[in-house]
Coordinates of C-alpha atoms in Angstrom, one line a residue:
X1 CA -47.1 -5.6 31.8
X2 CA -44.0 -3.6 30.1
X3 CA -42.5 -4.8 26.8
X4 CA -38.7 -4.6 26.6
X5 CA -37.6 -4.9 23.2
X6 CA -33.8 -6.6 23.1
X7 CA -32.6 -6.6 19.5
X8 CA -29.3 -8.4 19.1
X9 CA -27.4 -8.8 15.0
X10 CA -30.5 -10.4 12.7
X11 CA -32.6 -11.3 15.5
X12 CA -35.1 -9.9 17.4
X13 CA -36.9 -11.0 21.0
X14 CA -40.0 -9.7 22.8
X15 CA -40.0 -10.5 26.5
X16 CA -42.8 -9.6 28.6
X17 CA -42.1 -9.0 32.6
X18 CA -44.1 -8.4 35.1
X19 CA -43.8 -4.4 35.9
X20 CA -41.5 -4.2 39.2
X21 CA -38.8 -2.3 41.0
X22 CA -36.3 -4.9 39.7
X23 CA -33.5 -3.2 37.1
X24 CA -32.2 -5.4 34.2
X25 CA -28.7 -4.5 34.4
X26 CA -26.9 -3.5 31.2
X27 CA -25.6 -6.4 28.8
X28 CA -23.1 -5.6 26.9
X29 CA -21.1 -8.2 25.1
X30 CA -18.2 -7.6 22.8
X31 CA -18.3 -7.8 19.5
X32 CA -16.0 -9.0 17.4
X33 CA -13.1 -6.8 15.2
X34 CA -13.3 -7.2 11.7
X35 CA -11.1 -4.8 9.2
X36 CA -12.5 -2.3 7.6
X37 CA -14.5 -3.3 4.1
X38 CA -15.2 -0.7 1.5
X39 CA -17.9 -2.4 -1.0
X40 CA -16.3 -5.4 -1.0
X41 CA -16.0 -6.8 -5.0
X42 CA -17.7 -10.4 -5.8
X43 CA -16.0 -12.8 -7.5
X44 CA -15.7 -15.0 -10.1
X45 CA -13.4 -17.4 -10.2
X46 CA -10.2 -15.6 -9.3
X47 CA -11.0 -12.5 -11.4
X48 CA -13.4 -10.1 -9.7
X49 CA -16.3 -7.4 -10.4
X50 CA -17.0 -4.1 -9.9
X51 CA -18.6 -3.9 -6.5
X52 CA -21.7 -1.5 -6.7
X53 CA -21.4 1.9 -5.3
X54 CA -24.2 1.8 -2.8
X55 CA -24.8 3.5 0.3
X56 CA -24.8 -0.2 2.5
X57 CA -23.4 -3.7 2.4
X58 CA -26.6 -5.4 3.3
X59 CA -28.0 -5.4 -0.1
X60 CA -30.6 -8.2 0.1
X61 CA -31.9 -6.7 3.3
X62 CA -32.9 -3.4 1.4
X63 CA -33.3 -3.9 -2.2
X64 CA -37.3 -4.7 -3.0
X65 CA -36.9 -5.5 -6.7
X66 CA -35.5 -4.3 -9.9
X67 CA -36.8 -1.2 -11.5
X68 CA -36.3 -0.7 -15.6
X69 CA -35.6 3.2 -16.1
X70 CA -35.5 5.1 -19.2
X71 CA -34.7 8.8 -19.2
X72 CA -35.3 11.5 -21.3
X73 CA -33.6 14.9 -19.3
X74 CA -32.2 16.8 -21.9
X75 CA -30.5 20.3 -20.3
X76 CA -28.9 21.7 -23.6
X77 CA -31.7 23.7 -24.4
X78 CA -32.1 24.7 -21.1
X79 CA -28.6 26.6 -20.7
X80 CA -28.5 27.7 -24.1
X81 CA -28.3 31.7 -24.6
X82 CA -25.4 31.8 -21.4
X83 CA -22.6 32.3 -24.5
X84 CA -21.1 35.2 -23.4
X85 CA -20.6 35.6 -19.6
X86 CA -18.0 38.3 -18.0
X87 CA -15.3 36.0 -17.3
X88 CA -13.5 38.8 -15.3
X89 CA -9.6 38.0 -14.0
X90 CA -10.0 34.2 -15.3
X91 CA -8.8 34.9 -19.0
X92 CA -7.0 37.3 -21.3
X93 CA -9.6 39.0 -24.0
X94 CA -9.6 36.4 -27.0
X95 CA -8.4 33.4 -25.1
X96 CA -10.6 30.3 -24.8
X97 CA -11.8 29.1 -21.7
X98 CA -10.0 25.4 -20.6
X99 CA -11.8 24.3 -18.1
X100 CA -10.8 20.9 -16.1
X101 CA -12.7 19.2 -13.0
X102 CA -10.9 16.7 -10.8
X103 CA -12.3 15.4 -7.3
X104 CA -14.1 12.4 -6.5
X105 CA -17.8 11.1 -6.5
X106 CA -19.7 14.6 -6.2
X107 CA -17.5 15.9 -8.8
X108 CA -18.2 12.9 -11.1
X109 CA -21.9 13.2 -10.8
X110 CA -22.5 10.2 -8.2
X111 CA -25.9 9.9 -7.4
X112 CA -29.0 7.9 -6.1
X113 CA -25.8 4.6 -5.3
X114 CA -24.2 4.7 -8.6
X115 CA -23.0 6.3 -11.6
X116 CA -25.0 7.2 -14.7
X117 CA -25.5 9.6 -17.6
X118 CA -27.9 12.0 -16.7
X119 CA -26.1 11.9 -13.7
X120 CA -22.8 13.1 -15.3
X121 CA -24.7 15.4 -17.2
X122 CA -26.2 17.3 -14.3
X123 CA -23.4 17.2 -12.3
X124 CA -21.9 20.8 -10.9
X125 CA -18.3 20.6 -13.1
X126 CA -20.6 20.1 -16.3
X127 CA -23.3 22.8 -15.2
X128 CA -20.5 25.7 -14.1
X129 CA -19.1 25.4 -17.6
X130 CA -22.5 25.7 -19.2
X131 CA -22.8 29.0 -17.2
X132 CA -19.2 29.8 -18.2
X133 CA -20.1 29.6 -21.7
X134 CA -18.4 26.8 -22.5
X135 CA -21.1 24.6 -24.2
X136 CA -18.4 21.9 -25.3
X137 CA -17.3 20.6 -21.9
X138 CA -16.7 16.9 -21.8
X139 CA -18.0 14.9 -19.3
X140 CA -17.0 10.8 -19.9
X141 CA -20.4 10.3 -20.4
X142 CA -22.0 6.4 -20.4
X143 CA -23.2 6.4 -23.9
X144 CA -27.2 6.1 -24.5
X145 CA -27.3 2.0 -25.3
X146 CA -25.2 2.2 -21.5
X147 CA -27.1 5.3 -20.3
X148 CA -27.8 3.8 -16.8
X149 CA -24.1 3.1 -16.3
X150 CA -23.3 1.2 -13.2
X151 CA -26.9 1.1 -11.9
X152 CA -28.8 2.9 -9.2
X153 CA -31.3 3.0 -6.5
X154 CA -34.8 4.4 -6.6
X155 CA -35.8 4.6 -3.3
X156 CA -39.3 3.1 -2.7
X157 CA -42.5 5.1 -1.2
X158 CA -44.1 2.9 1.2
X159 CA -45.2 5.2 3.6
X160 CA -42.6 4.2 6.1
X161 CA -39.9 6.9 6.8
X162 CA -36.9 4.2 6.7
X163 CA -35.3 3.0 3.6
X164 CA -35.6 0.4 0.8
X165 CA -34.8 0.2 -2.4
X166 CA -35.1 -1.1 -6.1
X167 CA -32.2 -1.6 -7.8
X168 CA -32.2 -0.1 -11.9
X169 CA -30.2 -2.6 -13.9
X170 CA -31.3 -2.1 -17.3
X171 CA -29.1 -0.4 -20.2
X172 CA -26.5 -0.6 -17.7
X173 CA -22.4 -0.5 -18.8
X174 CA -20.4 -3.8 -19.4
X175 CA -18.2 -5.3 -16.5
X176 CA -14.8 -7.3 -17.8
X177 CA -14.2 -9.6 -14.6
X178 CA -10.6 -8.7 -14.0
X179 CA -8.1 -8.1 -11.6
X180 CA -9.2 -4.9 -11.9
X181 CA -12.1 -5.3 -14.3
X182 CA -12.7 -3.3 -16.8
X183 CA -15.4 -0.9 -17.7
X184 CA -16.1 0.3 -21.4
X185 CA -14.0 2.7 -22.2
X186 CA -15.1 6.0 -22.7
X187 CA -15.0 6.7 -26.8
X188 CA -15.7 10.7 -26.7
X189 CA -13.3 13.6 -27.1
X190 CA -10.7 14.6 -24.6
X191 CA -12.7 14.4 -20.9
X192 CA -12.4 17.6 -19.3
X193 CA -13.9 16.3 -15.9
X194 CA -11.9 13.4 -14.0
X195 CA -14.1 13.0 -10.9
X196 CA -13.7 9.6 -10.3
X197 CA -16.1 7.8 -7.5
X198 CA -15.1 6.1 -4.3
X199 CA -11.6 5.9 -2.8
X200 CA -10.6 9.7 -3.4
X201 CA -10.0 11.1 -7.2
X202 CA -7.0 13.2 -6.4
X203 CA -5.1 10.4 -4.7
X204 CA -6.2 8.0 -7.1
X205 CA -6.0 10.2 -10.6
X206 CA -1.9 10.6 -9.3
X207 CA -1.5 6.4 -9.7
X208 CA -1.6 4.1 -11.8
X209 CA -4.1 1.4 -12.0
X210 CA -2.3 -1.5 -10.8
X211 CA -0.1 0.0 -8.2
X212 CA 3.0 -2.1 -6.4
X213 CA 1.9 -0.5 -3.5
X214 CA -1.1 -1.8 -0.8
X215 CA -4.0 0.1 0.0
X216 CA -5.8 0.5 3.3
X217 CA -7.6 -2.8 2.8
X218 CA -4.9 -4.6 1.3
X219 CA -5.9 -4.2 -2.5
X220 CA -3.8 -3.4 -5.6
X221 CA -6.6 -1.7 -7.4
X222 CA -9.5 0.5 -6.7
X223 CA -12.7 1.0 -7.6
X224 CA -11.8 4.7 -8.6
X225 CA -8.7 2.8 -10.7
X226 CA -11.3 1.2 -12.5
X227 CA -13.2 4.3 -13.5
X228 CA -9.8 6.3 -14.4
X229 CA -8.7 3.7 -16.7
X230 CA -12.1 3.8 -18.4
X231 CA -11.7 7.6 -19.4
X232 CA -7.7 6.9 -20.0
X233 CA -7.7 7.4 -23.7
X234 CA -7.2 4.3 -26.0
X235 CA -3.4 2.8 -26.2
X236 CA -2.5 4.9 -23.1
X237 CA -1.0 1.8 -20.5
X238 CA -3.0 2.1 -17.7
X239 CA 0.1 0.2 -15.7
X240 CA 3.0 3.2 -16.3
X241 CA 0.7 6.1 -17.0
X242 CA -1.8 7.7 -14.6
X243 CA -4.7 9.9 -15.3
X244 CA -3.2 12.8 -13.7
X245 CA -0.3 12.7 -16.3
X246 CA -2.7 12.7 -19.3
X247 CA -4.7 15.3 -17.8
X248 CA -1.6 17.5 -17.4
X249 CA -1.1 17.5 -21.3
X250 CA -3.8 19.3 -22.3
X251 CA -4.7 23.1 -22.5
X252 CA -6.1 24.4 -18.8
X253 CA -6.4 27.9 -17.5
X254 CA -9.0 27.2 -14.7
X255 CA -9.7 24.5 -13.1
X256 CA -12.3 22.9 -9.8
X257 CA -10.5 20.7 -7.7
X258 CA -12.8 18.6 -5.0
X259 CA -10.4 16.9 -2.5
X260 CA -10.7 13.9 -1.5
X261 CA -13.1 13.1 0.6
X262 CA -14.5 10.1 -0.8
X263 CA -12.6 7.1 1.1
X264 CA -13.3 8.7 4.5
X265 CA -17.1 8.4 3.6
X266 CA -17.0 4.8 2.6
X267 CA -15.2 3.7 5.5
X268 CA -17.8 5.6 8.1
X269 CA -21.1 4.2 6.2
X270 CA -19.4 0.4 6.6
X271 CA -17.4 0.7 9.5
X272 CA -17.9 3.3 12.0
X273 CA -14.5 2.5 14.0
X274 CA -12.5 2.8 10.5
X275 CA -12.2 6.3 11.3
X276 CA -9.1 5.6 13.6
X277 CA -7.3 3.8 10.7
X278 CA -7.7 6.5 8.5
X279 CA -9.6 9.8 8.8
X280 CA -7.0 11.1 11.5
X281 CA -4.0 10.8 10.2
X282 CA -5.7 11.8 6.7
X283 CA -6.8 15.2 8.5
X284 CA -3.4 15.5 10.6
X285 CA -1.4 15.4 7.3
X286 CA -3.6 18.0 6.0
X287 CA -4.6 19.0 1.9
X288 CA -1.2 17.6 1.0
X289 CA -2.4 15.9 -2.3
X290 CA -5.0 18.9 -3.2
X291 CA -1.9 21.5 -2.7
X292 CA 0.8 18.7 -4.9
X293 CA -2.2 18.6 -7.4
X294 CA -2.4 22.8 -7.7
X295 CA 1.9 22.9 -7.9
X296 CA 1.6 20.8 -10.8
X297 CA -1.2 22.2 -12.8
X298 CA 1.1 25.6 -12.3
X299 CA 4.3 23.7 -13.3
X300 CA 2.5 21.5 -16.2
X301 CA 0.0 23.6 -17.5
X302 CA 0.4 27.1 -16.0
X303 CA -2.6 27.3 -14.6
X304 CA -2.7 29.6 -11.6
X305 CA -6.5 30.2 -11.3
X306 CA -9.3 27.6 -10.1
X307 CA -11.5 26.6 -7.2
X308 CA -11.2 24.4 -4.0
X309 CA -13.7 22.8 -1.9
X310 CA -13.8 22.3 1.7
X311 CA -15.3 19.1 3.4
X312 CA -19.1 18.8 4.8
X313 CA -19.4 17.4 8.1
X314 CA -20.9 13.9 8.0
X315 CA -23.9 14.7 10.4
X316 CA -25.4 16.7 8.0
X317 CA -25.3 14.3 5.4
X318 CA -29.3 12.7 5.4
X319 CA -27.5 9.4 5.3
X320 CA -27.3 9.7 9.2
X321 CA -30.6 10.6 9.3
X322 CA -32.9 7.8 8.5
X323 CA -32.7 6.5 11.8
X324 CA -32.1 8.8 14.9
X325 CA -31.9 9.0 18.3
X326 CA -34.8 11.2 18.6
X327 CA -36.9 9.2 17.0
X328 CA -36.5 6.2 19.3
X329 CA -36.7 9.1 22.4
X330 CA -40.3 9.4 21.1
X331 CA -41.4 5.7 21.3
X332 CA -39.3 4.5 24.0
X333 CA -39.8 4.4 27.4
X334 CA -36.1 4.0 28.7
X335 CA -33.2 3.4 26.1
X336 CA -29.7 1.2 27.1
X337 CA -27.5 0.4 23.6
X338 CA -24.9 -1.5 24.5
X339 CA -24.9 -0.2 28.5
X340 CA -25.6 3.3 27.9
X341 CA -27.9 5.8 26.6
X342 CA -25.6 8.7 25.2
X343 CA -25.7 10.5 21.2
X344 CA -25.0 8.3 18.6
X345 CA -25.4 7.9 14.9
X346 CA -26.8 5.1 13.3
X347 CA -25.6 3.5 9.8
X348 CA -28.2 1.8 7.7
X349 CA -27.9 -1.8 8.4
X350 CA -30.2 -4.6 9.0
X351 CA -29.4 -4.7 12.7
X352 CA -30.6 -1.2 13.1
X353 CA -33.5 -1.1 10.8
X354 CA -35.1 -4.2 12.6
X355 CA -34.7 -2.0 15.5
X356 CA -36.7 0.7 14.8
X357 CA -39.3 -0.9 12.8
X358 CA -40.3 -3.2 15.0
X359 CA -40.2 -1.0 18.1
X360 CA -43.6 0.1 19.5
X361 CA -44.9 3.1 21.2
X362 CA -43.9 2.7 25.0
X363 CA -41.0 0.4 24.6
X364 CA -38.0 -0.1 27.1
X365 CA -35.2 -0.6 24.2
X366 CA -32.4 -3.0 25.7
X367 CA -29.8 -4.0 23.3
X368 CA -26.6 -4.6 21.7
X369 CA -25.6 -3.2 18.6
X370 CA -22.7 -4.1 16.4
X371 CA -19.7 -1.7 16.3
X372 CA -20.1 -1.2 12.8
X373 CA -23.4 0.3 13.1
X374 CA -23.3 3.1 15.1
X375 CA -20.7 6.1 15.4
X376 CA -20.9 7.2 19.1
X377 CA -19.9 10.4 20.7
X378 CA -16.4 10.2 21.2
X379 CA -16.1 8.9 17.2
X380 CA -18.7 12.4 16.3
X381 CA -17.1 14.7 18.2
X382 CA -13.2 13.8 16.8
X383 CA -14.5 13.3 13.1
X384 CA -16.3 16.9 13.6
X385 CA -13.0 18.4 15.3
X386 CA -10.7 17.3 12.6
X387 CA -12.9 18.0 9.4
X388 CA -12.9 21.7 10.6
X389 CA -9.0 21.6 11.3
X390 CA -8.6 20.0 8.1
X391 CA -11.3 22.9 6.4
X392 CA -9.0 25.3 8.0
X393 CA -5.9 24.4 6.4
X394 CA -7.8 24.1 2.6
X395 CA -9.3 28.0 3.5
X396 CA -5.5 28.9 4.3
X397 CA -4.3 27.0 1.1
X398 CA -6.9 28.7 -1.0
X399 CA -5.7 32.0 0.7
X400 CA -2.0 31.8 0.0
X401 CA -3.1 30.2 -3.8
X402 CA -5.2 33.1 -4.3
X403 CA -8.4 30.3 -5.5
X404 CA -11.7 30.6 -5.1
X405 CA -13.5 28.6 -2.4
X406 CA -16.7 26.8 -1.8
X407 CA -17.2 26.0 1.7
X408 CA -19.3 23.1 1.5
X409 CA -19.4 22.7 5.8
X410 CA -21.2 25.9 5.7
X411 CA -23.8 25.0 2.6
X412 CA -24.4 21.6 3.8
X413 CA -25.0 22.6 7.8
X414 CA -27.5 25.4 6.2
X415 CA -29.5 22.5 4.5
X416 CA -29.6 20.8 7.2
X417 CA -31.1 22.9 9.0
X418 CA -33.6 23.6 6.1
X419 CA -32.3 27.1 5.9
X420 CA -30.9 27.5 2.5
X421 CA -32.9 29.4 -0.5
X422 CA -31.8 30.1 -4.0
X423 CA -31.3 33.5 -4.8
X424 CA -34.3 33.1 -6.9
X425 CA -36.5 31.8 -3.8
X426 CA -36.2 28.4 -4.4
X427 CA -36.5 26.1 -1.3
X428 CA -34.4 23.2 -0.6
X429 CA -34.9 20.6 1.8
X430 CA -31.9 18.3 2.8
X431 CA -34.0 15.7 4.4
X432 CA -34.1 12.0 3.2
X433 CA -36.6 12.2 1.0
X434 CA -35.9 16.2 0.1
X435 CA -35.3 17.8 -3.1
X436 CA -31.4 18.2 -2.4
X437 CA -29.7 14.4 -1.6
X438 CA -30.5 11.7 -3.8
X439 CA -31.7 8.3 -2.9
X440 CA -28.2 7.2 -1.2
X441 CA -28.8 10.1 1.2
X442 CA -24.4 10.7 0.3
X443 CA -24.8 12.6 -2.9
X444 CA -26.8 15.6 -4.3
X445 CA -29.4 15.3 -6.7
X446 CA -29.8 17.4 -9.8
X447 CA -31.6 20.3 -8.2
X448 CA -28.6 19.3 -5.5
X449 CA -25.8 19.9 -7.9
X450 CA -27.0 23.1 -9.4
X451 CA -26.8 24.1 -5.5
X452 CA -23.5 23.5 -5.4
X453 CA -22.9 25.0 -9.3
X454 CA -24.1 28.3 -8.3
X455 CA -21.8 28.5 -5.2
X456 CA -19.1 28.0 -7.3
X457 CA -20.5 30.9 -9.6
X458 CA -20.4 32.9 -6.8
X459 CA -17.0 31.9 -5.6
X460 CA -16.0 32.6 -8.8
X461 CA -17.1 36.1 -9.5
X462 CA -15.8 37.2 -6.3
X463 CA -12.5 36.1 -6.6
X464 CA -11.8 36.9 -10.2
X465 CA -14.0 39.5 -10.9
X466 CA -16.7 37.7 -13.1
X467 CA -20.3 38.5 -13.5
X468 CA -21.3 35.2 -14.2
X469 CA -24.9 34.0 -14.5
X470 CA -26.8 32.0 -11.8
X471 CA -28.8 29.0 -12.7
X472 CA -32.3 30.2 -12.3
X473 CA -33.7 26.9 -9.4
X474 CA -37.1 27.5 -9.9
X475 CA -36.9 27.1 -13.5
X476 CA -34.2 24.2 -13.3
X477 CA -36.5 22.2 -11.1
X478 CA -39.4 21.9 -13.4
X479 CA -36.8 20.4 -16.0
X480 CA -34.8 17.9 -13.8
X481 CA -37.6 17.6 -11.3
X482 CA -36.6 14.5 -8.4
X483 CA -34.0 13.5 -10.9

């Protein structure tokens, strides 16, 4: 007897055939188009709130539970003593560092699905200026009665190698239902980094929060509106002034800019096909709000001196990699998804999980998967091609600019390949549950962002001259540990 497993959306059917020369023939049915959804917001009435920022859409699939966290990571003491770095090129002698950040989720400190305090305070922008020696950098940080700010995932250990979740929703921040809703505002000094999740920081930092103008899915707001107007500064209009105008009138001599790469992931991890809507024509127009964003930090604030980012290559991001190809090569006997048998990437969904959890050792795996759950070849190999175009033309921009450059393809292909170590022989591992992403398998943990803090360090120094200080790894990780 041979077991083919046919898995169609949420449902799944075991047929048992007589072992023969016959050959199913491939089924493929067509499923039906649906636009693009980025997190779409729930409602209430007519107003709405803010949708979380986790890694799926089928939420009561994956989520096992709530989970009440407290933390107590403290890294002041840890980065005290770093007061007086070489700053080389980036300043005159006697003039005080002004340091801004600007970018989107990785930049704000994203992590584990959402947005919280110690995340913000571990985040790269805030651990660079520590290293700078500027130990009064301003991050909008949730305050401690809010300290888990949006909420967040802690992935669960069950001894299966697939995902689920519980979801933290204690001491979590206030939600105004709104069209947008609104967040509490932010009540500490002048922010200093703007990274602002989902929906791209640059583009979104340059408008103001209820715009006349539609985006891709048809809204007037976004959830990156929502978290600009929270740092906007009391009695600023959030509906004539945008955060890139406030920004632009105070001091800055250096600054990290992280384009914006954030859309382009939130429309691949809900809608594989999206990419034709978007990611092309985003690539084909190349850096042209990261380079508008440099012209006017020279024209505003004359500041000619920073760092640029460019884009990792979503295969190497462990959010493709809870479920692969390779692992249903080693159980099944023959694969067919839907009529053929070629490279794909799977997206976490409740379609593919059933999938792979309920196949068995010896399987023939027949079966029709939802557009939205896979990327295939074709969709890999464009998204690859036109990430490194687009790479190219941020490398040239940083060239002609004279910036400093963290090339984040490189760093993130190297862990995931498990071939980066520290300078200080630290290990990391950029597997799913590794020491580098977080629980959404998108964003960097702490040890993750200190990864990415010392590759701007040494950006830094070598462009400008500076000698400044590494974050020791070894010792970091004992203080943050799977934070």
């Amino acid at each position: 007897m041979k077991r083919i497993t046919k898995i169609l959306p949420l449902l799944t059917i075991s047929i048992f055939t007589s072992c023969s020369s016959e050959v199913l023939p491939p089924q493929v049915e067509v499923q039906p188009t649906t636009p693009p959804v980025v997190n779409p917001p729930s409602t209430t009435g007519n107003e709405t709130l803010l949708p979380p920022l986790y890694p799926f859409s089928d939420k009561s699939y994956f989520i096992k539970g709530e989970s009440s966290v407290t933390s107590n990571v403290d890294i002041s003491a840890f980065f005290q003593g770093n007061n007086t770095p070489n700053l080389g090129t980036i300043v005159n002698n006697g003039e005080k560092l002004n340091l801004i950040a600007m970018g989107g989720g990785l930049t704000a400190g994203v992590r584990n699905g959402g947005l919280y305090r110690v995340g913000q305070m571990t985040s790269f922008p805030n651990l660079v200026a520590w290293q700078m020696g500027m130990n009064n950098f301003q991050s909008p940080l949730f305050s401690a009665s809010e300290a888990n700010g949006t909420g967040y995932l802690a992935l669960v250990d069950d001894g299966s190698s697939y995902p689920t979740w519980k979801e933290v929703k204690n001491n979590v921040t206030t939600v105004k239902a709104g069209t947008p809703p609104i967040l509490t505002k932010y009540q500490g000094n002048s922010a200093q980094n703007y990274g602002l999740p989902e929906n791209g920081g640059l583009t979104i930092a340059g408008r103001v929060v209820n715009t006349e103008t539609l985006d891709l899915l048809g809204n007037r707001w976004s959830i990156g509106g929502v978290f600009a107007s929270r740092i906007l500064p009391d009695g600023i209009d959030d509906k004539s002034v945008s955060l890139r105008e406030q920004i632009l009138k105070q001091p800055i001599n250096f600054y990290l800019l992280e384009d914006d790469s954030d859309m382009l992931i939130s429309l691949i991890k809900n809608n594989g096909n999206a990419l034709s809507s978007y990611g092309y024509e985003r690539y084909t127009n190349g850096p042209k709000i990261l380079e508008k964003t440099i012209e006017l930090l020279y024209e505003k604030a004359k500041a000619d001196k920073g760092v640029v980012f460019t884009w990792p290559i979503i295969t190497d991001l462990a959010y493709f990699n809870w479920y692969t190809l390779e692992d249903l090569k080693t159980k099944a006997k023959s694969i067919s998804i839907n009529g053929n048998s070629t490279d794909m990437l799977f997206i976490p969904s409740q379609t593919v999980d059933i999938l792979f959890r309920n196949l068995k050792k010896g399987d023939d795996v027949f079966t029709v998967l939802p557009t939205s759950t896979f990327l295939n070849t074709q969709i890999l190999n464009n998204n690859t091609q036109f990430i490194k175009q687009y790479n190219e033309r941020i490398k040239t921009l940083a060239k002609e600019k004279g910036l400093a450059i963290v090339d984040l393809e490189k760093i993130y292909h190297q862990i995931h390949l498990n071939q980066y170590v520290s300078a200080d022989g630290f290990k990391i591992d950029g597997g799913t549950r590794g020491n580098f992403f977080s629980a959404d398998g998108i964003y960097p943990t702490a040890i993750g962002q200190a990864v990415i803090a010392n590759e701007v360090i040494k950006a830094i120094n070598q462009t400008y001259n500076a000698t400044i200080p590494q974050i020791n790894l070894l010792a970091y990780s004992k203080l943050v540990g799977t934070e």
